[in-house]
Amino acid sequence: QVQLVESGGGLVQAGGSLRLSCAASGRTFGNYAMGWFRQAPGKARDFVATISGDGGATYYAESVKGRFTISRGSAKNTVNLQMNSLKPEDTAVYYCNADSKGTDYVRIGGNYWGQGTQVTVSS
């Protein structure tokens, strides 16, 4: 089975940083667009960021622009999310997402999802 596994979540104070990683297994994701969503309790799952298969195009939600950076990992089946200047409102479960059809599909929720990793930002 295809599986996306997130790591790097945790508890940080406001203004701090975390780096999330996502690794795909089960098939080759080297040419897949990948990205991140997040969902806080009682709220919808929202798009955070995505990156094209070749790493040449990135897109961010306005709420994280300038604070978060998405990048391809050293392995083609990985993606990272560097989160700086974290705010309490960034608290959510963060989900990795991937789709072979490109960033337009990841931006609306692509075919494959990870299980999520909790990010909690204390004030």
XYZ file of C-alpha atoms in Angstrom, residues 37-122:
86
model
C -2.623 20.526 5.071
C -3.623 21.187 8.640
C -6.737 20.723 10.700
C -7.560 22.122 14.097
C -10.306 20.541 16.214
C -13.717 21.675 15.044
C -12.352 23.264 11.895
C -11.973 22.255 8.268
C -8.797 20.793 6.887
C -6.969 23.689 5.245
C -4.284 23.856 2.612
C -0.887 24.997 3.889
C 1.694 24.596 1.128
C 2.590 22.512 -1.900
C 5.605 21.952 -4.112
C 5.873 20.577 -7.632
C 7.502 17.266 -8.419
C 10.660 18.953 -9.670
C 10.697 21.461 -6.812
C 10.397 24.370 -9.210
C 7.057 25.728 -8.070
C 5.725 26.366 -4.579
C 2.429 27.717 -3.286
C 1.480 28.807 0.202
C -1.618 29.693 2.113
C -1.658 33.391 2.902
C -1.681 32.650 6.622
C 1.746 30.986 6.499
C 3.446 32.919 3.716
C 6.757 34.329 4.875
C 6.906 32.029 7.893
C 6.770 28.512 6.432
C 8.969 27.051 3.709
C 8.235 23.858 1.812
C 11.040 21.943 0.146
C 11.788 18.598 -1.425
C 13.942 16.357 0.689
C 17.248 14.904 -0.375
C 15.280 11.839 -1.411
C 12.670 12.405 -4.122
C 9.971 10.742 -2.052
C 10.260 13.215 0.814
C 9.011 16.705 1.524
C 9.749 19.060 4.397
C 7.970 21.982 5.971
C 10.116 24.429 7.894
C 7.858 26.398 10.220
C 9.245 29.552 11.786
C 7.687 32.283 13.902
C 5.014 29.873 15.029
C 1.793 31.237 16.461
C -0.793 29.570 18.705
C -3.202 29.635 15.771
C -0.825 27.301 13.915
C -1.783 24.568 16.376
C -3.276 21.703 14.369
C -2.717 18.223 13.074
C -0.559 18.558 9.979
C -1.119 16.130 7.123
C 1.151 15.283 4.238
C -0.468 15.014 0.815
C 0.662 13.878 -2.636
C -0.728 13.552 -6.130
C 0.725 12.550 -9.468
C -1.310 15.211 -11.290
C 0.543 18.208 -9.910
C 0.250 21.061 -7.468
C -3.238 22.089 -8.598
C -4.523 18.780 -7.285
C -2.550 18.867 -4.065
C -3.919 22.356 -3.397
C -7.431 20.932 -3.276
C -6.428 17.643 -1.641
C -4.622 15.019 -3.688
C -4.953 11.276 -3.823
C -2.685 10.302 -0.952
C -2.703 11.365 2.686
C -0.533 10.752 5.688
C -1.840 10.002 9.149
C -0.988 13.421 10.532
C 1.388 14.803 13.115
C 0.386 17.091 15.958
C 1.826 20.583 16.183
C 1.025 22.519 19.330
C 2.166 26.104 19.819
C 1.862 27.483 23.321
